[in-house]
N, CA and C atoms as an extended XYZ file, in Angstrom:
462
Properties=species:S:1:pos:R:3:atomname:S:1:resname:S:1:resid:I:1 pbc="F F F"
N         0.859       -1.178        0.000 N   ILE     1
C         0.000        0.000        0.000 CA  ILE     1
C         0.896        1.229        0.000 C   ILE     1
N         0.552        2.168       -0.859 N   THR     2
C         1.243        3.444       -0.885 CA  THR     2
C         0.461        4.402        0.003 C   THR     2
N         1.178        5.187        0.795 N   PHE     3
C         0.503        6.099        1.705 CA  PHE     3
C         0.661        7.536        1.243 C   PHE     3
N        -0.410        8.285        1.331 N   SER     4
C        -0.429        9.703        1.037 CA  SER     4
C        -1.025       10.372        2.263 C   SER     4
N        -0.207       11.074        3.022 N   SER     5
C        -0.664       11.703        4.264 CA  SER     5
C        -1.290       10.669        5.196 C   SER     5
N        -0.698        9.485        5.262 N   SER     6
C        -1.136        8.385        6.126 CA  SER     6
C        -2.429        7.721        5.666 C   SER     6
N        -3.000        8.160        4.581 N   ILE     7
C        -4.205        7.529        4.047 CA  ILE     7
C        -3.768        6.530        2.986 C   ILE     7
N        -4.190        5.273        3.089 N   PRO     8
C        -3.808        4.290        2.075 CA  PRO     8
C        -4.282        4.721        0.686 C   PRO     8
N        -3.415        4.519       -0.294 N   LEU     9
C        -3.686        4.896       -1.670 CA  LEU     9
C        -3.811        3.628       -2.506 C   LEU     9
N        -4.976        3.425       -3.126 N   VAL    10
C        -5.217        2.233       -3.936 CA  VAL    10
C        -5.315        2.649       -5.399 C   VAL    10
N        -4.453        2.057       -6.220 N   ASP    11
C        -4.438        2.305       -7.656 CA  ASP    11
C        -5.315        1.252       -8.321 C   ASP    11
N        -6.484        1.655       -8.807 N   LEU    12
C        -7.426        0.698       -9.390 CA  LEU    12
C        -6.925        0.083      -10.690 C   LEU    12
N        -5.883        0.656      -11.286 N   SER    13
C        -5.356        0.105      -12.533 CA  SER    13
C        -4.368       -1.038      -12.292 C   SER    13
N        -4.010       -1.275      -11.054 N   LYS    14
C        -3.026       -2.317      -10.719 CA  LYS    14
C        -3.720       -3.643      -10.430 C   LYS    14
N        -3.066       -4.750      -10.804 N   PRO    15
C        -3.674       -6.066      -10.570 CA  PRO    15
C        -3.875       -6.407       -9.092 C   PRO    15
N        -3.086       -5.798       -8.219 N   ASP    16
C        -3.211       -6.122       -6.792 CA  ASP    16
C        -4.181       -5.195       -6.057 C   ASP    16
N        -5.012       -4.459       -6.786 N   ALA    17
C        -5.945       -3.511       -6.160 CA  ALA    17
C        -6.852       -4.199       -5.152 C   ALA    17
N        -7.327       -5.403       -5.470 N   LYS    18
C        -8.248       -6.092       -4.552 CA  LYS    18
C        -7.575       -6.399       -3.218 C   LYS    18
N        -6.320       -6.789       -3.263 N   THR    19
C        -5.578       -7.076       -2.032 CA  THR    19
C        -5.355       -5.798       -1.232 C   THR    19
N        -5.019       -4.725       -1.938 N   LEU    20
C        -4.765       -3.448       -1.266 CA  LEU    20
C        -6.033       -2.871       -0.642 C   LEU    20
N        -7.159       -3.061       -1.304 N   ILE    21
C        -8.436       -2.581       -0.758 CA  ILE    21
C        -8.747       -3.294        0.550 C   ILE    21
N        -8.609       -4.610        0.558 N   VAL    22
C        -8.892       -5.389        1.774 CA  VAL    22
C        -7.949       -4.971        2.896 C   VAL    22
N        -6.656       -4.843        2.584 N   LYS    23
C        -5.674       -4.461        3.611 CA  LYS    23
C        -5.980       -3.062        4.158 C   LYS    23
N        -6.300       -2.131        3.269 N   ALA    24
C        -6.617       -0.766        3.707 CA  ALA    24
C        -7.851       -0.753        4.599 C   ALA    24
N        -8.858       -1.544        4.242 N   CYS    25
C       -10.079       -1.612        5.060 CA  CYS    25
C        -9.793       -2.232        6.421 C   CYS    25
N        -8.973       -3.268        6.438 N   GLU    26
C        -8.632       -3.923        7.710 CA  GLU    26
C        -7.812       -3.009        8.608 C   GLU    26
N        -6.825       -2.321        8.014 N   ASP    27
C        -5.891       -1.516        8.804 CA  ASP    27
C        -6.391       -0.110        9.123 C   ASP    27
N        -7.151        0.496        8.190 N   PHE    28
C        -7.545        1.894        8.351 CA  PHE    28
C        -9.050        2.132        8.301 C   PHE    28
N        -9.763        1.285        7.577 N   GLY    29
C       -11.198        1.479        7.432 CA  GLY    29
C       -11.584        2.312        6.227 C   GLY    29
N       -10.605        2.861        5.516 N   PHE    30
C       -10.867        3.676        4.331 CA  PHE    30
C        -9.594        3.784        3.517 C   PHE    30
N        -9.715        4.376        2.325 N   PHE    31
C        -8.564        4.532        1.440 CA  PHE    31
C        -8.878        5.581        0.382 C   PHE    31
N        -7.840        6.045       -0.285 N   LYS    32
C        -7.982        6.979       -1.396 CA  LYS    32
C        -7.773        6.191       -2.686 C   LYS    32
N        -8.568        6.492       -3.703 N   VAL    33
C        -8.500        5.775       -4.974 CA  VAL    33
C        -7.879        6.668       -6.047 C   VAL    33
N        -6.949        6.087       -6.820 N   ILE    34
C        -6.403        6.775       -7.992 CA  ILE    34
C        -6.583        5.876       -9.208 C   ILE    34
N        -6.421        6.470      -10.373 N   ASN    35
C        -6.594        5.754      -11.644 CA  ASN    35
C        -7.940        5.033      -11.686 C   ASN    35
N        -8.976        5.776      -11.332 N   HIS    36
C       -10.332        5.237      -11.258 CA  HIS    36
C       -11.068        5.315      -12.582 C   HIS    36
N       -10.482        5.974      -13.561 N   GLY    37
C       -11.098        6.029      -14.880 CA  GLY    37
C       -12.042        7.192      -15.107 C   GLY    37
N       -12.263        8.012      -14.113 N   ILE    38
C       -13.127        9.182      -14.296 CA  ILE    38
C       -12.227       10.338      -14.735 C   ILE    38
N       -12.426       10.838      -15.955 N   PRO    39
C       -11.535       11.876      -16.482 CA  PRO    39
C       -11.548       13.142      -15.625 C   PRO    39
N       -10.364       13.694      -15.411 N   LEU    40
C       -10.231       14.927      -14.637 CA  LEU    40
C       -11.041       16.050      -15.282 C   LEU    40
N       -11.117       16.054      -16.601 N   ASP    41
C       -11.886       17.073      -17.307 CA  ASP    41
C       -13.368       17.010      -16.929 C   ASP    41
N       -13.901       15.806      -16.791 N   ALA    42
C       -15.313       15.649      -16.403 CA  ALA    42
C       -15.543       16.191      -14.999 C   ALA    42
N       -14.604       15.930      -14.106 N   ILE    43
C       -14.704       16.430      -12.729 CA  ILE    43
C       -14.617       17.954      -12.721 C   ILE    43
N       -13.680       18.502      -13.497 N   SER    44
C       -13.509       19.961      -13.567 CA  SER    44
C       -14.742       20.647      -14.137 C   SER    44
N       -15.337       20.049      -15.175 N   GLN    45
C       -16.552       20.620      -15.762 CA  GLN    45
C       -17.692       20.633      -14.748 C   GLN    45
N       -17.836       19.545      -14.004 N   LEU    46
C       -18.898       19.478      -12.998 CA  LEU    46
C       -18.673       20.525      -11.913 C   LEU    46
N       -17.431       20.671      -11.457 N   GLU    47
C       -17.123       21.686      -10.444 CA  GLU    47
C       -17.453       23.081      -10.963 C   GLU    47
N       -17.127       23.343      -12.219 N   SER    48
C       -17.406       24.647      -12.818 CA  SER    48
C       -18.908       24.917      -12.878 C   SER    48
N       -19.679       23.921      -13.288 N   GLU    49
C       -21.132       24.086      -13.359 CA  GLU    49
C       -21.751       24.197      -11.962 C   GLU    49
N       -21.183       23.487      -10.990 N   ALA    50
C       -21.671       23.603       -9.611 CA  ALA    50
C       -21.438       25.029       -9.100 C   ALA    50
N       -20.277       25.578       -9.413 N   PHE    51
C       -19.984       26.957       -9.020 CA  PHE    51
C       -21.010       27.910       -9.639 C   PHE    51
N       -21.333       27.683      -10.919 N   LYS    52
C       -22.344       28.518      -11.581 CA  LYS    52
C       -23.703       28.367      -10.899 C   LYS    52
N       -24.057       27.123      -10.529 N   PHE    53
C       -25.334       26.893       -9.855 CA  PHE    53
C       -25.407       27.691       -8.558 C   PHE    53
N       -24.361       27.602       -7.731 N   PHE    54
C       -24.384       28.288       -6.440 CA  PHE    54
C       -24.248       29.804       -6.587 C   PHE    54
N       -23.910       30.274       -7.792 N   SER    55
C       -23.843       31.712       -8.063 CA  SER    55
C       -25.177       32.267       -8.563 C   SER    55
N       -26.144       31.387       -8.835 N   LEU    56
C       -27.461       31.829       -9.297 CA  LEU    56
C       -28.170       32.622       -8.201 C   LEU    56
N       -29.155       33.437       -8.589 N   PRO    57
C       -29.968       34.124       -7.574 CA  PRO    57
C       -30.651       33.093       -6.665 C   PRO    57
N       -30.867       33.469       -5.442 N   GLN    58
C       -31.447       32.573       -4.441 CA  GLN    58
C       -32.750       31.934       -4.920 C   GLN    58
N       -33.600       32.712       -5.559 N   THR    59
C       -34.890       32.180       -6.009 CA  THR    59
C       -34.716       31.065       -7.036 C   THR    59
N       -33.684       31.156       -7.866 N   GLU    60
C       -33.417       30.112       -8.861 CA  GLU    60
C       -32.919       28.836       -8.192 C   GLU    60
N       -32.016       28.987       -7.220 N   LYS    61
C       -31.481       27.809       -6.515 CA  LYS    61
C       -32.582       27.097       -5.747 C   LYS    61
N       -33.493       27.858       -5.172 N   GLU    62
C       -34.558       27.261       -4.364 CA  GLU    62
C       -35.527       26.419       -5.186 C   GLU    62
N       -35.512       26.565       -6.505 N   LYS    63
C       -36.342       25.718       -7.365 CA  LYS    63
C       -35.876       24.263       -7.322 C   LYS    63
N       -34.649       24.037       -6.865 N   ALA    64
C       -34.101       22.679       -6.739 CA  ALA    64
C       -34.242       22.166       -5.316 C   ALA    64
N       -35.085       22.767       -4.517 N   GLY    65
C       -35.236       22.377       -3.128 CA  GLY    65
C       -36.697       22.268       -2.766 C   GLY    65
N       -37.019       22.113       -1.512 N   PRO    66
C       -36.078       21.976       -0.401 CA  PRO    66
C       -35.437       20.591       -0.383 C   PRO    66
N       -34.355       20.489        0.346 N   ALA    67
C       -33.627       19.224        0.460 CA  ALA    67
C       -34.412       18.281        1.362 C   ALA    67
N       -35.325       17.536        0.768 N   ASN    68
C       -36.220       16.685        1.546 CA  ASN    68
C       -36.383       15.316        0.902 C   ASN    68
N       -35.509       14.395        0.964 N   PRO    69
C       -34.187       14.521        1.565 CA  PRO    69
C       -33.135       15.032        0.595 C   PRO    69
N       -33.431       15.054       -0.729 N   PHE    70
C       -32.427       15.472       -1.699 CA  PHE    70
C       -32.826       16.776       -2.351 C   PHE    70
N       -31.837       17.569       -2.700 N   GLY    71
C       -32.071       18.832       -3.376 CA  GLY    71
C       -31.272       19.955       -2.736 C   GLY    71
N       -31.638       21.179       -3.073 N   TYR    72
C       -30.939       22.358       -2.570 CA  TYR    72
C       -31.458       22.736       -1.188 C   TYR    72
N       -30.542       23.158       -0.341 N   GLY    73
C       -30.920       23.653        0.974 CA  GLY    73
C       -29.909       24.670        1.461 C   GLY    73
N       -30.280       25.399        2.491 N   ASN    74
C       -29.361       26.352        3.116 CA  ASN    74
C       -29.790       26.552        4.555 C   ASN    74
N       -28.836       26.957        5.368 N   LYS    75
C       -29.167       27.224        6.771 CA  LYS    75
C       -28.071       28.045        7.423 C   LYS    75
N       -28.462       28.679        8.506 N   ARG    76
C       -27.495       29.403        9.340 CA  ARG    76
C       -26.850       28.396       10.278 C   ARG    76
N       -25.582       28.614       10.590 N   ILE    77
C       -24.882       27.687       11.478 CA  ILE    77
C       -24.398       28.411       12.724 C   ILE    77
N       -24.162       27.637       13.768 N   GLY    78
C       -23.777       28.187       15.055 CA  GLY    78
C       -24.938       28.064       16.026 C   GLY    78
N       -24.659       28.195       17.309 N   LEU    79
C       -25.703       28.056       18.323 CA  LEU    79
C       -26.872       28.998       18.084 C   LEU    79
N       -26.567       30.225       17.709 N   ASN    80
C       -27.613       31.216       17.462 CA  ASN    80
C       -27.684       31.607       15.992 C   ASN    80
N       -27.105       30.780       15.145 N   GLY    81
C       -27.070       31.113       13.729 CA  GLY    81
C       -26.122       32.250       13.420 C   GLY    81
N       -25.160       32.472       14.323 N   ASP    82
C       -24.294       33.635       14.206 CA  ASP    82
C       -22.914       33.338       13.619 C   ASP    82
N       -22.626       32.080       13.325 N   ILE    83
C       -21.304       31.751       12.793 CA  ILE    83
C       -21.253       31.956       11.287 C   ILE    83
N       -22.334       31.699       10.627 N   GLY    84
C       -22.344       31.871        9.179 CA  GLY    84
C       -23.546       31.213        8.553 C   GLY    84
N       -23.463       31.042        7.254 N   TRP    85
C       -24.563       30.507        6.474 CA  TRP    85
C       -23.976       29.537        5.469 C   TRP    85
N       -24.600       28.379        5.315 N   ILE    86
C       -24.134       27.415        4.327 CA  ILE    86
C       -25.280       27.074        3.380 C   ILE    86
N       -24.907       26.688        2.197 N   GLU    87
C       -25.883       26.167        1.259 CA  GLU    87
C       -25.316       24.877        0.693 C   GLU    87
N       -26.204       23.983        0.277 N   TYR    88
C       -25.764       22.655       -0.129 CA  TYR    88
C       -26.731       22.069       -1.142 C   TYR    88
N       -26.258       21.051       -1.822 N   LEU    89
C       -27.055       20.322       -2.796 CA  LEU    89
C       -26.852       18.844       -2.498 C   LEU    89
N       -27.866       18.198       -1.924 N   LEU    90
C       -27.792       16.777       -1.588 CA  LEU    90
C       -28.269       15.965       -2.781 C   LEU    90
N       -27.457       14.987       -3.175 N   LEU    91
C       -27.736       14.207       -4.375 CA  LEU    91
C       -27.892       12.731       -4.065 C   LEU    91
N       -28.560       12.025       -4.955 N   THR    92
C       -28.647       10.572       -4.912 CA  THR    92
C       -28.484       10.065       -6.333 C   THR    92
N       -28.034        8.836       -6.493 N   THR    93
C       -27.944        8.269       -7.840 CA  THR    93
C       -29.240        7.594       -8.239 C   THR    93
N       -30.144        7.402       -7.299 N   ASN    94
C       -31.413        6.751       -7.595 CA  ASN    94
C       -32.323        7.745       -8.321 C   ASN    94
N       -32.624        7.450       -9.571 N   GLN    95
C       -33.434        8.362      -10.381 CA  GLN    95
C       -34.844        8.549       -9.823 C   GLN    95
N       -35.363        7.549       -9.098 N   ASP    96
C       -36.707        7.664       -8.529 CA  ASP    96
C       -36.773        8.673       -7.388 C   ASP    96
N       -35.637        8.977       -6.779 N   HIS    97
C       -35.595        9.909       -5.650 CA  HIS    97
C       -34.910       11.211       -6.029 C   HIS    97
N       -34.973       11.569       -7.283 N   ASN    98
C       -34.250       12.749       -7.725 CA  ASN    98
C       -35.045       14.018       -7.471 C   ASN    98
N       -34.335       15.084       -7.266 N   PHE    99
C       -34.936       16.396       -7.121 CA  PHE    99
C       -34.960       17.040       -8.503 C   PHE    99
N       -35.578       18.178       -8.604 N   SER   100
C       -35.694       18.836       -9.904 CA  SER   100
C       -34.728       20.000      -10.012 C   SER   100
N       -34.051       20.046      -11.144 N   LEU   101
C       -33.245       21.204      -11.512 CA  LEU   101
C       -33.900       21.779      -12.757 C   LEU   101
N       -34.377       23.001      -12.656 N   TYR   102
C       -35.095       23.609      -13.765 CA  TYR   102
C       -34.326       24.795      -14.315 C   TYR   102
N       -34.625       25.133      -15.537 N   GLY   103
C       -34.075       26.336      -16.150 CA  GLY   103
C       -32.982       26.019      -17.145 C   GLY   103
N       -32.957       26.797      -18.216 N   GLU   104
C       -31.963       26.551      -19.254 CA  GLU   104
C       -30.553       26.852      -18.767 C   GLU   104
N       -30.424       27.694      -17.754 N   ASP   105
C       -29.104       28.025      -17.231 CA  ASP   105
C       -28.421       26.822      -16.590 C   ASP   105
N       -29.190       25.817      -16.198 N   ILE   106
C       -28.569       24.676      -15.523 CA  ILE   106
C       -28.763       23.356      -16.262 C   ILE   106
N       -29.145       23.424      -17.532 N   ASP   107
C       -29.269       22.194      -18.322 CA  ASP   107
C       -27.947       21.436      -18.385 C   ASP   107
N       -26.859       22.163      -18.606 N   LYS   108
C       -25.542       21.518      -18.687 CA  LYS   108
C       -25.189       20.873      -17.346 C   LYS   108
N       -25.461       21.577      -16.255 N   PHE   109
C       -25.186       21.056      -14.910 CA  PHE   109
C       -25.960       19.768      -14.676 C   PHE   109
N       -27.223       19.760      -15.046 N   ARG   110
C       -28.069       18.579      -14.870 CA  ARG   110
C       -27.483       17.386      -15.636 C   ARG   110
N       -27.065       17.614      -16.874 N   GLY   111
C       -26.480       16.546      -17.681 CA  GLY   111
C       -25.174       16.032      -17.101 C   GLY   111
N       -24.325       16.958      -16.647 N   LEU   112
C       -23.052       16.560      -16.043 CA  LEU   112
C       -23.277       15.787      -14.747 C   LEU   112
N       -24.265       16.211      -13.957 N   LEU   113
C       -24.586       15.493      -12.721 CA  LEU   113
C       -25.018       14.062      -13.017 C   LEU   113
N       -25.849       13.903      -14.030 N   LYS   114
C       -26.322       12.572      -14.400 CA  LYS   114
C       -25.144       11.676      -14.792 C   LYS   114
N       -24.250       12.201      -15.631 N   ASP   115
C       -23.082       11.426      -16.062 CA  ASP   115
C       -22.162       11.110      -14.886 C   ASP   115
N       -21.962       12.096      -14.007 N   TYR   116
C       -21.065       11.911      -12.862 CA  TYR   116
C       -21.627       10.879      -11.884 C   TYR   116
N       -22.926       10.963      -11.614 N   LYS   117
C       -23.542       10.000      -10.694 CA  LYS   117
C       -23.426        8.584      -11.248 C   LYS   117
N       -23.595        8.428      -12.541 N   CYS   118
C       -23.458        7.117      -13.174 CA  CYS   118
C       -22.015        6.617      -13.040 C   CYS   118
N       -21.051        7.491      -13.287 N   ALA   119
C       -19.639        7.118      -13.167 CA  ALA   119
C       -19.290        6.746      -11.723 C   ALA   119
N       -19.823        7.488      -10.751 N   MET   120
C       -19.553        7.190       -9.339 CA  MET   120
C       -20.157        5.846       -8.938 C   MET   120
N       -21.347        5.594       -9.407 N   ARG   121
C       -22.010        4.322       -9.099 CA  ARG   121
C       -21.200        3.163       -9.687 C   ARG   121
N       -20.753        3.312      -10.926 N   ASN   122
C       -19.954        2.264      -11.562 CA  ASN   122
C       -18.636        2.048      -10.831 C   ASN   122
N       -17.989        3.144      -10.411 N   MET   123
C       -16.736        3.015       -9.684 CA  MET   123
C       -16.974        2.339       -8.335 C   MET   123
N       -18.035        2.708       -7.656 N   ALA   124
C       -18.353        2.075       -6.368 CA  ALA   124
C       -18.555        0.578       -6.550 C   ALA   124
N       -19.251        0.200       -7.609 N   CYS   125
C       -19.479       -1.228       -7.873 CA  CYS   125
C       -18.171       -1.948       -8.177 C   CYS   125
N       -17.296       -1.300       -8.938 N   GLU   126
C       -15.988       -1.901       -9.233 CA  GLU   126
C       -15.206       -2.131       -7.937 C   GLU   126
N       -15.207       -1.145       -7.061 N   ILE   127
C       -14.488       -1.270       -5.787 CA  ILE   127
C       -15.109       -2.373       -4.930 C   ILE   127
N       -16.426       -2.421       -4.876 N   LEU   128
C       -17.097       -3.468       -4.091 CA  LEU   128
C       -16.825       -4.858       -4.660 C   LEU   128
N       -16.786       -4.974       -5.986 N   ASP   129
C       -16.452       -6.262       -6.607 CA  ASP   129
C       -15.017       -6.668       -6.275 C   ASP   129
N       -14.094       -5.706       -6.335 N   LEU   130
C       -12.697       -5.994       -5.981 CA  LEU   130
C       -12.579       -6.392       -4.512 C   LEU   130
N       -13.350       -5.721       -3.655 N   MET   131
C       -13.336       -6.053       -2.232 CA  MET   131
C       -13.818       -7.486       -2.018 C   MET   131
N       -14.911       -7.853       -2.655 N   ALA   132
C       -15.436       -9.216       -2.527 CA  ALA   132
C       -14.423      -10.233       -3.045 C   ALA   132
N       -13.782       -9.919       -4.174 N   GLU   133
C       -12.753      -10.817       -4.712 CA  GLU   133
C       -11.605      -10.974       -3.730 C   GLU   133
N       -11.154       -9.840       -3.178 N   GLY   134
C       -10.053       -9.869       -2.218 CA  GLY   134
C       -10.394      -10.658       -0.970 C   GLY   134
N       -11.664      -10.653       -0.602 N   LEU   135
C       -12.127      -11.413        0.566 CA  LEU   135
C       -12.529      -12.842        0.198 C   LEU   135
N       -12.400      -13.168       -1.100 N   LYS   136
C       -12.750      -14.496       -1.627 CA  LYS   136
C       -14.224      -14.839       -1.395 C   LYS   136
N       -15.072      -13.835       -1.585 N   ILE   137
C       -16.518      -14.008       -1.451 CA  ILE   137
C       -17.099      -14.222       -2.849 C   ILE   137
N       -17.954      -15.220       -2.966 N   GLN   138
C       -18.611      -15.509       -4.247 CA  GLN   138
C       -20.121      -15.403       -4.080 C   GLN   138
N       -20.849      -14.912       -5.047 N   PRO   139
C       -20.311      -14.312       -6.261 CA  PRO   139
C       -19.686      -12.955       -5.955 C   PRO   139
N       -18.776      -12.538       -6.822 N   LYS   140
C       -18.036      -11.305       -6.533 CA  LYS   140
C       -18.922      -10.061       -6.556 C   LYS   140
N       -20.113      -10.149       -7.147 N   ASN   141
C       -21.004       -8.984       -7.191 CA  ASN   141
C       -21.997       -8.962       -6.025 C   ASN   141
N       -21.709       -9.730       -4.982 N   VAL   142
C       -22.619       -9.827       -3.836 CA  VAL   142
C       -22.906       -8.453       -3.211 C   VAL   142
N       -21.901       -7.576       -3.181 N   PHE   143
C       -22.090       -6.235       -2.615 CA  PHE   143
C       -22.617       -5.260       -3.666 C   PHE   143
N       -22.019       -5.296       -4.851 N   SER   144
C       -22.383       -4.311       -5.878 CA  SER   144
C       -23.824       -4.466       -6.353 C   SER   144
N       -24.362       -5.675       -6.293 N   LYS   145
C       -25.760       -5.824       -6.727 CA  LYS   145
C       -26.709       -5.086       -5.781 C   LYS   145
N       -26.296       -4.873       -4.535 N   LEU   146
C       -27.107       -4.079       -3.609 CA  LEU   146
C       -27.135       -2.614       -4.044 C   LEU   146
N       -26.008       -2.135       -4.542 N   VAL   147
C       -25.920       -0.759       -5.030 CA  VAL   147
C       -26.736       -0.596       -6.306 C   VAL   147
N       -26.722       -1.600       -7.149 N   MET   148
C       -27.426       -1.530       -8.430 CA  MET   148
C       -28.928       -1.779       -8.290 C   MET   148
N       -29.359       -2.250       -7.131 N   ASP   149
C       -30.776       -2.513       -6.903 CA  ASP   149
C       -31.587       -1.235       -7.092 C   ASP   149
N       -32.738       -1.345       -7.713 N   LYS   150
C       -33.589       -0.181       -7.988 CA  LYS   150
C       -33.988        0.556       -6.708 C   LYS   150
N       -34.104       -0.145       -5.591 N   GLN   151
C       -34.512        0.468       -4.327 CA  GLN   151
C       -33.358        1.140       -3.582 C   GLN   151
N       -32.134        0.985       -4.081 N   SER   152
C       -30.966        1.551       -3.415 CA  SER   152
C       -30.955        3.071       -3.540 C   SER   152
N       -30.553        3.755       -2.489 N   ASP   153
C       -30.381        5.207       -2.561 CA  ASP   153
C       -29.091        5.566       -3.274 C   ASP   153
N       -28.304        4.573       -3.557 N   TRP   154
C       -27.061        4.791       -4.271 CA  TRP   154
C       -27.391        4.999       -5.691 C   TRP   154
């Protein structure tokens, strides 16, 4: 296992990834993934569109809320709401539990979110399959099929 700031680093492109995932989970409980196949450009585009979304007027952002449980939300923080204000966008990969993003200004964001959520779900399944393989559990998709289940919030 390669360590980056004491966090185990798992290279998904390496043949020993399944062994490293199991070891990282046993020793640390988590790990950082590299060479996961999600293009940096796709991540950068999504970040750029997210920045544009949070720069919209408040009334436009609120069309994607309230976050119940998914969507746009905001709140004051601190005991008396005096520390600051945060806003957030809670997402799920389950299309049945999706919130609405409306307006032509965020069509690109909506499309990028859909692609990103699909890529994240696929990567999660790949990691879960590797974990099952590393643990010698059969069938190897025993965990990932739970994520792919229609009722999953993933």
